[in-house]
Amino acid sequence: MAGIYVHVPFCSQACHYCDFHFSTSRNTEYEVVDAIKQEILIQKSYLEGELISTIYFGGGTPSLLRTSAIADILNIIKKCFNISVDLECTLEANPDNIKKNKIEEWVDAGINRISLGVQSFRDEDLQYMNRSHNAEDSRRAIKLLKSSSVKNINVDLIYGFPSLTKLAWIDNLKSLLSFDVQHISCYCLTVEPNTPLFYFIKNKKEKALSPKDGRDHFLIARKILQDSGYDHYEISNFCKPKYQSIHNQNYWNRTKYLGVGPSAHSFNGVSRRWSVRNNRLYCNGVQDGSIYKEEILTRHNIINEYILTSIRTSSGLNVKNLKNTLKKSELNKFNLEINKLENSNLIIFKDEMLYLSEDGMMLSDNIATNLFVTSR
Ligand SMILES: C[S@@+](CC[C@H](N)C(=O)[O-])C[C@H]1O[C@@H](n2cnc3c(N)ncnc32)[C@H](O)[C@@H]1O
Ligand code: SF4
């Protein structure tokens, strides 16, 4: 099984925290869509005939695109690749783009999962983030989606910023629970370098984020969503039984994927490749392949990526398999680290599988880094 990611690099407004590649000018939209179609044709052998289990339109804001462009891209993908009958086909959407007829057009084009960027049900939070919609737009959008033929809906929320009190975060989660969606992603706000939020904090126009807020909010989300029947299957992801996202799981399981569009990443089991973060350069270079940079993965890269991603999931890290790939000195260091983490109650080690404890979940990146295999 393999996946395809289509990056749509346009947004109506720049959110102050966002470091993804997008442009608020839509001047190049037609050219970018044409270039994406060309790239799919050029790259049709990249996944070596593997069956495609997921197609994901991410961004940027794919819901801004005219539906005929989405349908054209999907038709080309379907001509070039073997598509699973159980295909998960996701479109990321912003609440202000949701219209009744548009949802049904997306479904007719082949979309069967919508991921809606709500972020918060409080207008003051949306203004802090510089979102293009208000809370009422989000409520209206979720209601429309729930009454449509889309039966797999994800909603993204963001937590961990100064104005979000614990009570406000609980209210946000309860507002979302009232809509009974199948999947919820909760992201702790990250201050990415060179974003407007980064400079606001640097220049003291906004308060710095508090890691304690992030931890408190994480525990609140975990408790409330688990108590409401959601499975906490990855640090940032919760789902109703059987609604785990195939797209997300493919990333964590090291399944091959082809990314098309400017800034999209691809992985073929041997190397990672990414294309230029510039719409004009992308369009100009797609034919001759000059848009790509590539990194051949070393043995260390492969092991460390497995540690970093598997440890975040509720399925855990398979220590038995990992140990078979480690050299003696690496194995000694790894065993020592596991003992330390177990004694600090940060991990649970059971039947050769390693899982993060609740305390460990809040330190997942540090724990993974401690377990990494180094070339020294
Ligand atoms: C890149 S956006 C694309 C989808 C859509 N444009 C939107 O904004 O909803 C995907 C998700 O990434 C999350 N995200 C982006 N930047 C983030 C940041 N700095 N910290 C936490 N979450 C972030 C947001 O929750 C967002 O819904
Ligand atoms: S968070 Fe989404 S809407 Fe906001 S700038 Fe980033 S990609 Fe665009």
Short mmCIF file of C-alpha atoms and ligand atoms in Angstrom, two decimals:
data_model
loop_
_atom_site.label_atom_id
_atom_site.label_comp_id
_atom_site.label_asym_id
_atom_site.label_seq_id
_atom_site.Cartn_x
_atom_site.Cartn_y
_atom_site.Cartn_z
CA MET A 1 0.00 0.00 0.00
CA ALA A 2 1.14 3.57 -0.68
CA GLY A 3 -0.21 7.13 -0.53
CA ILE A 4 -0.39 10.29 -2.61
CA TYR A 5 -0.25 13.82 -1.17
CA VAL A 6 -1.27 16.85 -3.25
CA HIS A 7 -0.10 20.21 -1.90
CA VAL A 8 -2.40 23.14 -2.74
CA PRO A 9 -0.33 26.28 -2.01
CA PHE A 10 -3.01 28.99 -1.69
CA CYS A 11 -4.75 30.57 1.31
CA SER A 12 -7.15 33.50 1.58
CA GLN A 13 -5.36 34.89 4.64
CA ALA A 14 -2.04 34.18 6.41
CA CYS A 15 -2.50 32.67 9.89
CA HIS A 16 0.07 34.18 12.24
CA TYR A 17 1.47 30.83 13.41
CA CYS A 18 1.70 29.01 10.07
CA ASP A 19 4.95 27.87 8.49
CA PHE A 20 3.47 25.70 5.74
CA HIS A 21 4.06 26.80 2.14
CA PHE A 22 1.24 28.96 0.78
CA SER A 23 0.62 32.17 -1.10
CA THR A 24 -2.26 34.60 -0.51
CA SER A 25 -1.95 35.69 -4.14
CA ARG A 26 -3.90 33.38 -6.44
CA ASN A 27 -2.22 34.72 -9.63
CA THR A 28 -0.49 31.41 -10.37
CA GLU A 29 -3.43 29.13 -9.49
CA TYR A 30 -4.15 27.86 -13.02
CA GLU A 31 -0.46 27.32 -13.77
CA VAL A 32 0.14 25.50 -10.47
CA VAL A 33 -2.81 23.16 -11.08
CA ASP A 34 -1.48 22.43 -14.60
CA ALA A 35 2.01 21.82 -13.21
CA ILE A 36 0.62 19.43 -10.55
CA LYS A 37 -1.14 17.47 -13.31
CA GLN A 38 2.13 17.30 -15.28
CA GLU A 39 4.06 16.22 -12.19
CA ILE A 40 1.64 13.32 -11.57
CA LEU A 41 2.15 12.09 -15.15
CA ILE A 42 5.94 12.43 -14.90
CA GLN A 43 6.06 10.63 -11.52
CA LYS A 44 3.64 7.81 -12.31
CA SER A 45 6.34 5.13 -11.76
CA TYR A 46 7.61 6.57 -8.45
CA LEU A 47 5.53 4.14 -6.35
CA GLU A 48 6.41 1.15 -8.57
CA GLY A 49 2.86 -0.04 -9.09
CA GLU A 50 1.92 -0.22 -5.40
CA LEU A 51 -1.75 -0.03 -4.51
CA ILE A 52 -2.82 3.46 -3.37
CA SER A 53 -4.78 3.40 -0.10
CA THR A 54 -4.93 7.17 0.49
CA ILE A 55 -4.98 10.41 -1.47
CA TYR A 56 -4.72 13.60 0.58
CA PHE A 57 -5.28 17.19 -0.63
CA GLY A 58 -3.43 19.33 1.94
CA GLY A 59 -2.19 22.84 2.08
CA GLY A 60 -2.51 25.63 2.08
CA THR A 61 -6.25 25.56 1.62
CA PRO A 62 -7.44 22.95 -0.90
CA SER A 63 -11.08 23.98 -0.31
CA LEU A 64 -10.27 27.26 -2.12
CA LEU A 65 -9.66 25.43 -5.42
CA ARG A 66 -12.42 25.19 -7.99
CA THR A 67 -13.88 21.69 -7.84
CA SER A 68 -13.11 20.97 -11.51
CA ALA A 69 -9.39 21.28 -10.68
CA ILE A 70 -9.75 18.76 -7.82
CA ALA A 71 -11.70 16.40 -10.09
CA ASP A 72 -9.11 16.73 -12.91
CA ILE A 73 -6.22 15.98 -10.52
CA LEU A 74 -8.07 12.95 -9.11
CA ASN A 75 -8.87 11.64 -12.58
CA ILE A 76 -5.22 11.83 -13.62
CA ILE A 77 -4.13 10.07 -10.42
CA LYS A 78 -6.70 7.34 -11.06
CA LYS A 79 -5.39 6.86 -14.62
CA CYS A 80 -1.75 6.65 -13.52
CA PHE A 81 -1.96 4.51 -10.34
CA ASN A 82 -3.64 1.36 -8.98
CA ILE A 83 -6.27 2.62 -6.55
CA SER A 84 -7.59 0.53 -3.65
CA VAL A 85 -11.37 -0.01 -3.55
CA ASP A 86 -11.22 1.20 0.09
CA LEU A 87 -9.46 4.45 -0.88
CA GLU A 88 -9.46 7.19 1.79
CA CYS A 89 -9.61 10.47 -0.13
CA THR A 90 -9.24 13.53 2.12
CA LEU A 91 -9.60 17.23 1.41
CA GLU A 92 -8.45 19.85 3.94
CA ALA A 93 -11.04 22.60 4.16
CA ASN A 94 -11.42 25.93 5.93
CA PRO A 95 -14.86 26.66 7.46
CA ASP A 96 -15.51 29.77 5.34
CA ASN A 97 -15.30 27.67 2.14
CA ILE A 98 -17.97 25.16 3.15
CA LYS A 99 -21.16 25.40 1.05
CA LYS A 100 -23.84 22.75 0.66
CA ASN A 101 -23.45 22.36 -3.12
CA LYS A 102 -19.66 22.47 -2.90
CA ILE A 103 -19.58 19.51 -0.48
CA GLU A 104 -21.63 17.39 -2.88
CA GLU A 105 -19.41 18.45 -5.81
CA TRP A 106 -16.37 17.27 -3.81
CA VAL A 107 -18.11 13.93 -3.13
CA ASP A 108 -18.95 13.55 -6.83
CA ALA A 109 -15.28 14.18 -7.64
CA GLY A 110 -14.26 11.32 -5.29
CA ILE A 111 -13.57 12.99 -1.92
CA ASN A 112 -14.83 10.83 0.99
CA ARG A 113 -13.17 12.50 4.01
CA ILE A 114 -13.04 16.19 4.98
CA SER A 115 -10.52 17.60 7.45
CA LEU A 116 -11.85 20.93 8.73
CA GLY A 117 -9.54 23.53 10.31
CA VAL A 118 -11.68 24.91 13.13
CA GLN A 119 -8.83 25.59 15.61
CA SER A 120 -11.16 27.18 18.23
CA PHE A 121 -14.84 27.96 18.79
CA ARG A 122 -13.92 31.35 20.36
CA ASP A 123 -13.67 34.43 18.15
CA GLU A 124 -10.93 36.03 20.29
CA ASP A 125 -8.69 32.97 19.68
CA LEU A 126 -9.39 33.06 15.94
CA GLN A 127 -8.43 36.75 15.86
CA TYR A 128 -5.20 35.97 17.77
CA MET A 129 -4.42 33.33 15.11
CA ASN A 130 -5.55 35.64 12.25
CA ARG A 131 -7.91 32.98 10.89
CA SER A 132 -10.11 33.90 7.91
CA HIS A 133 -13.33 32.70 9.62
CA ASN A 134 -15.25 33.16 12.85
CA ALA A 135 -16.66 30.61 15.27
CA GLU A 136 -20.14 30.81 13.78
CA ASP A 137 -18.72 29.91 10.33
CA SER A 138 -17.21 26.78 11.91
CA ARG A 139 -20.46 25.70 13.60
CA ARG A 140 -22.37 26.22 10.37
CA ALA A 141 -19.69 24.33 8.38
CA ILE A 142 -19.72 21.30 10.70
CA LYS A 143 -23.54 21.17 10.63
CA LEU A 144 -23.51 21.24 6.81
CA LEU A 145 -20.86 18.51 6.67
CA LYS A 146 -22.75 16.35 9.18
CA SER A 147 -25.92 16.57 7.09
CA SER A 148 -24.05 15.78 3.84
CA SER A 149 -23.02 12.45 2.35
CA VAL A 150 -19.48 12.78 3.82
CA LYS A 151 -19.35 10.16 6.57
CA ASN A 152 -15.77 10.70 7.72
CA ILE A 153 -15.05 14.15 9.17
CA ASN A 154 -11.95 15.33 11.01
CA VAL A 155 -11.76 18.60 12.94
CA ASP A 156 -8.44 20.27 13.89
CA LEU A 157 -8.16 22.25 17.14
CA ILE A 158 -5.16 24.16 18.52
CA TYR A 159 -4.28 24.57 22.22
CA GLY A 160 -1.46 25.84 24.40
CA PHE A 161 -1.63 29.62 23.82
CA PRO A 162 -1.85 32.23 26.62
CA SER A 163 -5.46 33.45 26.24
CA LEU A 164 -6.84 29.89 26.27
CA THR A 165 -7.71 29.19 29.91
CA LYS A 166 -8.35 25.61 31.00
CA LEU A 167 -12.08 26.37 31.16
CA ALA A 168 -12.05 27.86 27.65
CA TRP A 169 -10.25 24.76 26.34
CA ILE A 170 -12.80 22.48 28.02
CA ASP A 171 -15.59 24.55 26.42
CA ASN A 172 -13.90 24.21 23.02
CA LEU A 173 -13.69 20.43 23.37
CA LYS A 174 -17.29 20.18 24.58
CA SER A 175 -18.51 22.35 21.69
CA LEU A 176 -16.78 19.99 19.29
CA LEU A 177 -18.10 16.86 21.04
CA SER A 178 -21.66 18.09 20.53
CA PHE A 179 -21.16 17.56 16.76
CA ASP A 180 -20.06 13.92 17.15
CA VAL A 181 -17.41 13.94 14.38
CA GLN A 182 -15.43 10.77 13.61
CA HIS A 183 -11.90 12.13 14.06
CA ILE A 184 -10.30 14.97 16.07
CA SER A 185 -6.73 16.30 15.81
CA CYS A 186 -5.53 18.49 18.70
CA TYR A 187 -2.27 20.33 18.05
CA CYS A 188 -0.21 22.18 20.64
CA LEU A 189 0.61 25.58 19.12
CA THR A 190 4.24 25.71 17.96
CA VAL A 191 6.00 29.03 17.44
CA GLU A 192 7.78 28.47 14.14
CA PRO A 193 10.79 30.70 13.32
CA ASN A 194 10.06 33.72 11.11
CA THR A 195 6.27 33.52 11.40
CA PRO A 196 4.40 36.70 12.44
CA LEU A 197 3.68 35.06 15.84
CA PHE A 198 7.43 34.50 16.32
CA TYR A 199 8.10 38.26 15.82
CA PHE A 200 5.11 39.34 17.94
CA ILE A 201 6.51 37.31 20.84
CA LYS A 202 10.08 38.46 20.18
CA ASN A 203 8.94 42.12 20.20
CA LYS A 204 6.77 41.54 23.28
CA LYS A 205 3.55 42.33 21.41
CA GLU A 206 2.27 38.88 22.41
CA LYS A 207 3.01 36.78 25.48
CA ALA A 208 5.37 33.82 25.14
CA LEU A 209 3.72 30.39 25.24
CA SER A 210 3.94 28.43 28.47
CA PRO A 211 4.92 24.74 28.15
CA LYS A 212 2.84 24.09 31.29
CA ASP A 213 -0.32 25.34 29.51
CA GLY A 214 0.47 22.94 26.68
CA ARG A 215 0.83 20.00 29.07
CA ASP A 216 -2.34 20.90 31.03
CA HIS A 217 -4.36 21.24 27.82
CA PHE A 218 -2.99 17.95 26.46
CA LEU A 219 -4.12 16.06 29.59
CA ILE A 220 -7.55 17.74 29.50
CA ALA A 221 -8.07 16.77 25.84
CA ARG A 222 -6.92 13.20 26.47
CA LYS A 223 -9.31 12.76 29.42
CA ILE A 224 -12.38 14.42 27.89
CA LEU A 225 -12.03 12.78 24.47
CA GLN A 226 -11.25 9.31 25.83
CA ASP A 227 -14.20 9.58 28.25
CA SER A 228 -16.37 10.41 25.23
CA GLY A 229 -15.40 7.24 23.34
CA TYR A 230 -12.50 8.51 21.23
CA ASP A 231 -9.39 6.33 20.89
CA HIS A 232 -6.18 8.31 21.54
CA TYR A 233 -4.22 6.52 18.80
CA GLU A 234 -1.42 9.04 18.30
CA ILE A 235 -0.24 11.99 20.41
CA SER A 236 -2.21 14.56 18.39
CA ASN A 237 -4.96 12.29 17.06
CA PHE A 238 -8.21 10.86 18.39
CA CYS A 239 -10.86 8.83 16.59
CA LYS A 240 -14.08 6.91 16.96
CA PRO A 241 -13.48 3.13 16.65
CA LYS A 242 -12.38 2.18 13.09
CA TYR A 243 -11.87 5.83 11.99
CA GLN A 244 -8.07 6.02 12.25
CA SER A 245 -6.75 8.08 9.36
CA ILE A 246 -5.01 5.87 6.79
CA HIS A 247 -3.07 8.94 5.58
CA ASN A 248 -1.65 9.62 9.07
CA GLN A 249 -0.88 5.96 9.71
CA ASN A 250 1.00 5.64 6.44
CA TYR A 251 3.41 8.37 7.57
CA TRP A 252 4.03 6.64 10.89
CA ASN A 253 4.32 3.16 9.33
CA ARG A 254 6.93 4.28 6.82
CA THR A 255 4.68 3.45 3.88
CA LYS A 256 5.82 4.89 0.55
CA TYR A 257 4.14 8.07 -0.65
CA LEU A 258 4.36 10.46 -3.57
CA GLY A 259 3.91 14.17 -2.81
CA VAL A 260 3.06 16.49 -5.70
CA GLY A 261 2.84 20.30 -5.71
CA PRO A 262 5.31 22.92 -4.42
CA SER A 263 6.99 21.96 -1.09
CA ALA A 264 5.50 18.42 -1.13
CA HIS A 265 7.62 15.60 0.32
CA SER A 266 7.91 12.07 -1.10
CA PHE A 267 9.34 8.85 0.34
CA ASN A 268 10.14 5.69 -1.65
CA GLY A 269 11.65 3.54 1.12
CA VAL A 270 15.22 4.53 0.22
CA SER A 271 15.21 8.32 0.03
CA ARG A 272 13.17 11.38 0.94
CA ARG A 273 12.62 14.06 -1.64
CA TRP A 274 10.99 17.48 -1.44
CA SER A 275 10.15 20.11 -4.02
CA VAL A 276 10.79 23.84 -4.06
CA ARG A 277 8.69 26.11 -1.78
CA ASN A 278 7.94 28.64 -4.50
CA ASN A 279 4.98 28.52 -6.89
CA ARG A 280 6.72 30.19 -9.84
CA LEU A 281 9.91 28.08 -9.56
CA TYR A 282 7.75 24.98 -9.17
CA CYS A 283 5.83 25.68 -12.41
CA ASN A 284 9.01 26.51 -14.32
CA GLY A 285 10.96 23.45 -13.13
CA VAL A 286 8.41 20.66 -13.08
CA GLN A 287 9.24 19.40 -16.59
CA ASP A 288 13.01 19.13 -16.15
CA GLY A 289 12.85 17.85 -12.54
CA SER A 290 14.94 20.76 -11.19
CA ILE A 291 12.34 21.33 -8.43
CA TYR A 292 13.59 18.48 -6.22
CA LYS A 293 16.12 18.11 -3.43
CA GLU A 294 16.78 14.58 -2.19
CA GLU A 295 18.27 12.90 0.86
CA ILE A 296 19.32 9.24 0.71
CA LEU A 297 18.43 7.74 4.07
CA THR A 298 21.26 6.18 6.08
CA ARG A 299 20.73 3.20 8.40
CA HIS A 300 20.70 5.66 11.31
CA ASN A 301 18.08 7.87 9.61
CA ILE A 302 15.79 4.87 9.05
CA ILE A 303 16.10 3.60 12.64
CA ASN A 304 15.66 7.06 14.18
CA GLU A 305 12.64 7.91 12.03
CA TYR A 306 11.04 4.64 13.14
CA ILE A 307 11.72 5.51 16.81
CA LEU A 308 10.38 9.08 16.43
CA THR A 309 7.13 8.13 14.72
CA SER A 310 6.24 4.77 16.31
CA ILE A 311 6.75 6.01 19.86
CA ARG A 312 3.99 8.61 19.33
CA THR A 313 1.39 5.93 18.50
CA SER A 314 -0.72 3.78 20.81
CA SER A 315 0.55 0.69 18.90
CA GLY A 316 4.01 1.50 20.28
CA LEU A 317 7.57 0.74 19.23
CA ASN A 318 8.46 -2.88 18.44
CA VAL A 319 11.66 -3.34 20.44
CA LYS A 320 12.24 -6.91 19.24
CA ASN A 321 12.34 -5.86 15.56
CA LEU A 322 14.44 -2.80 16.33
CA LYS A 323 16.99 -4.78 18.36
CA ASN A 324 17.61 -7.06 15.37
CA THR A 325 18.86 -4.05 13.39
CA LEU A 326 21.14 -2.61 16.10
CA LYS A 327 24.87 -3.18 16.47
CA LYS A 328 26.12 -4.46 19.85
CA SER A 329 27.28 -1.05 21.14
CA GLU A 330 24.01 0.56 19.99
CA LEU A 331 22.01 -2.18 21.67
CA ASN A 332 23.81 -1.66 25.00
CA LYS A 333 23.11 2.06 24.93
CA PHE A 334 19.48 1.46 23.90
CA ASN A 335 18.91 -1.03 26.77
CA LEU A 336 20.45 1.39 29.28
CA GLU A 337 18.16 4.17 28.05
CA ILE A 338 15.07 1.96 28.26
CA ASN A 339 15.92 1.11 31.88
CA LYS A 340 16.32 4.80 32.76
CA LEU A 341 13.03 5.75 31.08
CA GLU A 342 11.20 2.87 32.75
CA ASN A 343 12.56 3.84 36.18
CA SER A 344 11.35 7.42 35.57
CA ASN A 345 7.88 6.08 34.65
CA LEU A 346 8.07 7.72 31.23
CA ILE A 347 7.61 4.49 29.27
CA ILE A 348 5.84 1.17 29.68
CA PHE A 349 7.77 -1.86 28.41
CA LYS A 350 5.60 -4.91 27.87
CA ASP A 351 5.98 -8.03 25.68
CA GLU A 352 8.88 -6.50 23.75
CA MET A 353 6.78 -3.42 22.92
CA LEU A 354 7.55 0.07 24.20
CA TYR A 355 4.72 2.56 24.89
CA LEU A 356 4.81 6.09 26.29
CA SER A 357 3.20 6.57 29.70
CA GLU A 358 0.92 9.60 30.08
CA ASP A 359 3.86 11.60 31.53
CA GLY A 360 6.03 10.33 28.68
CA MET A 361 3.54 11.53 26.05
CA MET A 362 4.26 15.11 27.07
CA LEU A 363 8.00 14.55 26.49
CA SER A 364 7.77 12.36 23.39
CA ASP A 365 10.34 14.22 21.28
CA ASN A 366 12.92 14.27 24.10
CA ILE A 367 12.38 10.57 24.80
CA ALA A 368 12.77 9.70 21.12
CA THR A 369 15.96 11.77 20.92
CA ASN A 370 17.40 9.92 23.93
CA LEU A 371 16.69 6.60 22.21
CA PHE A 372 18.20 7.68 18.89
CA VAL A 373 21.12 5.77 17.45
CA THR A 374 24.07 8.08 16.76
CA SER A 375 27.04 7.61 14.48
CA ARG A 376 29.47 8.17 17.39
C1 LIG B 1 -1.33 23.58 7.53
S1 LIG B 1 -3.00 23.50 7.96
C2 LIG B 1 -3.77 23.20 6.44
C3 LIG B 1 -5.27 23.12 6.54
C4 LIG B 1 -6.07 24.38 6.50
N1 LIG B 1 -5.51 25.39 5.70
C5 LIG B 1 -6.30 24.92 7.89
O1 LIG B 1 -5.65 25.88 8.26
O2 LIG B 1 -7.13 24.37 8.56
C6 LIG B 1 -3.20 21.96 8.80
C7 LIG B 1 -3.27 22.09 10.30
O3 LIG B 1 -1.99 22.32 10.83
C8 LIG B 1 -2.15 22.89 12.11
N2 LIG B 1 -1.03 23.84 12.30
C9 LIG B 1 -0.42 24.59 11.36
N3 LIG B 1 0.59 25.31 11.91
C10 LIG B 1 0.61 25.00 13.23
C11 LIG B 1 1.41 25.44 14.34
N4 LIG B 1 2.39 26.33 14.18
N5 LIG B 1 1.15 24.91 15.56
C12 LIG B 1 0.17 23.99 15.70
N6 LIG B 1 -0.63 23.57 14.70
C13 LIG B 1 -0.42 24.06 13.48
C14 LIG B 1 -3.52 23.56 12.16
O4 LIG B 1 -4.30 22.97 13.15
C15 LIG B 1 -4.09 23.23 10.81
O5 LIG B 1 -5.44 22.87 10.91
S1 SF4 B 2 -3.05 27.34 8.91
FE1 SF4 B 2 -4.09 26.74 7.02
S2 SF4 B 2 -5.25 28.57 6.40
FE2 SF4 B 2 -3.78 29.24 7.90
S3 SF4 B 2 -2.06 29.97 6.66
FE3 SF4 B 2 -1.64 27.83 7.25
S4 SF4 B 2 -2.38 26.60 5.58
FE4 SF4 B 2 -3.29 28.64 5.36
#
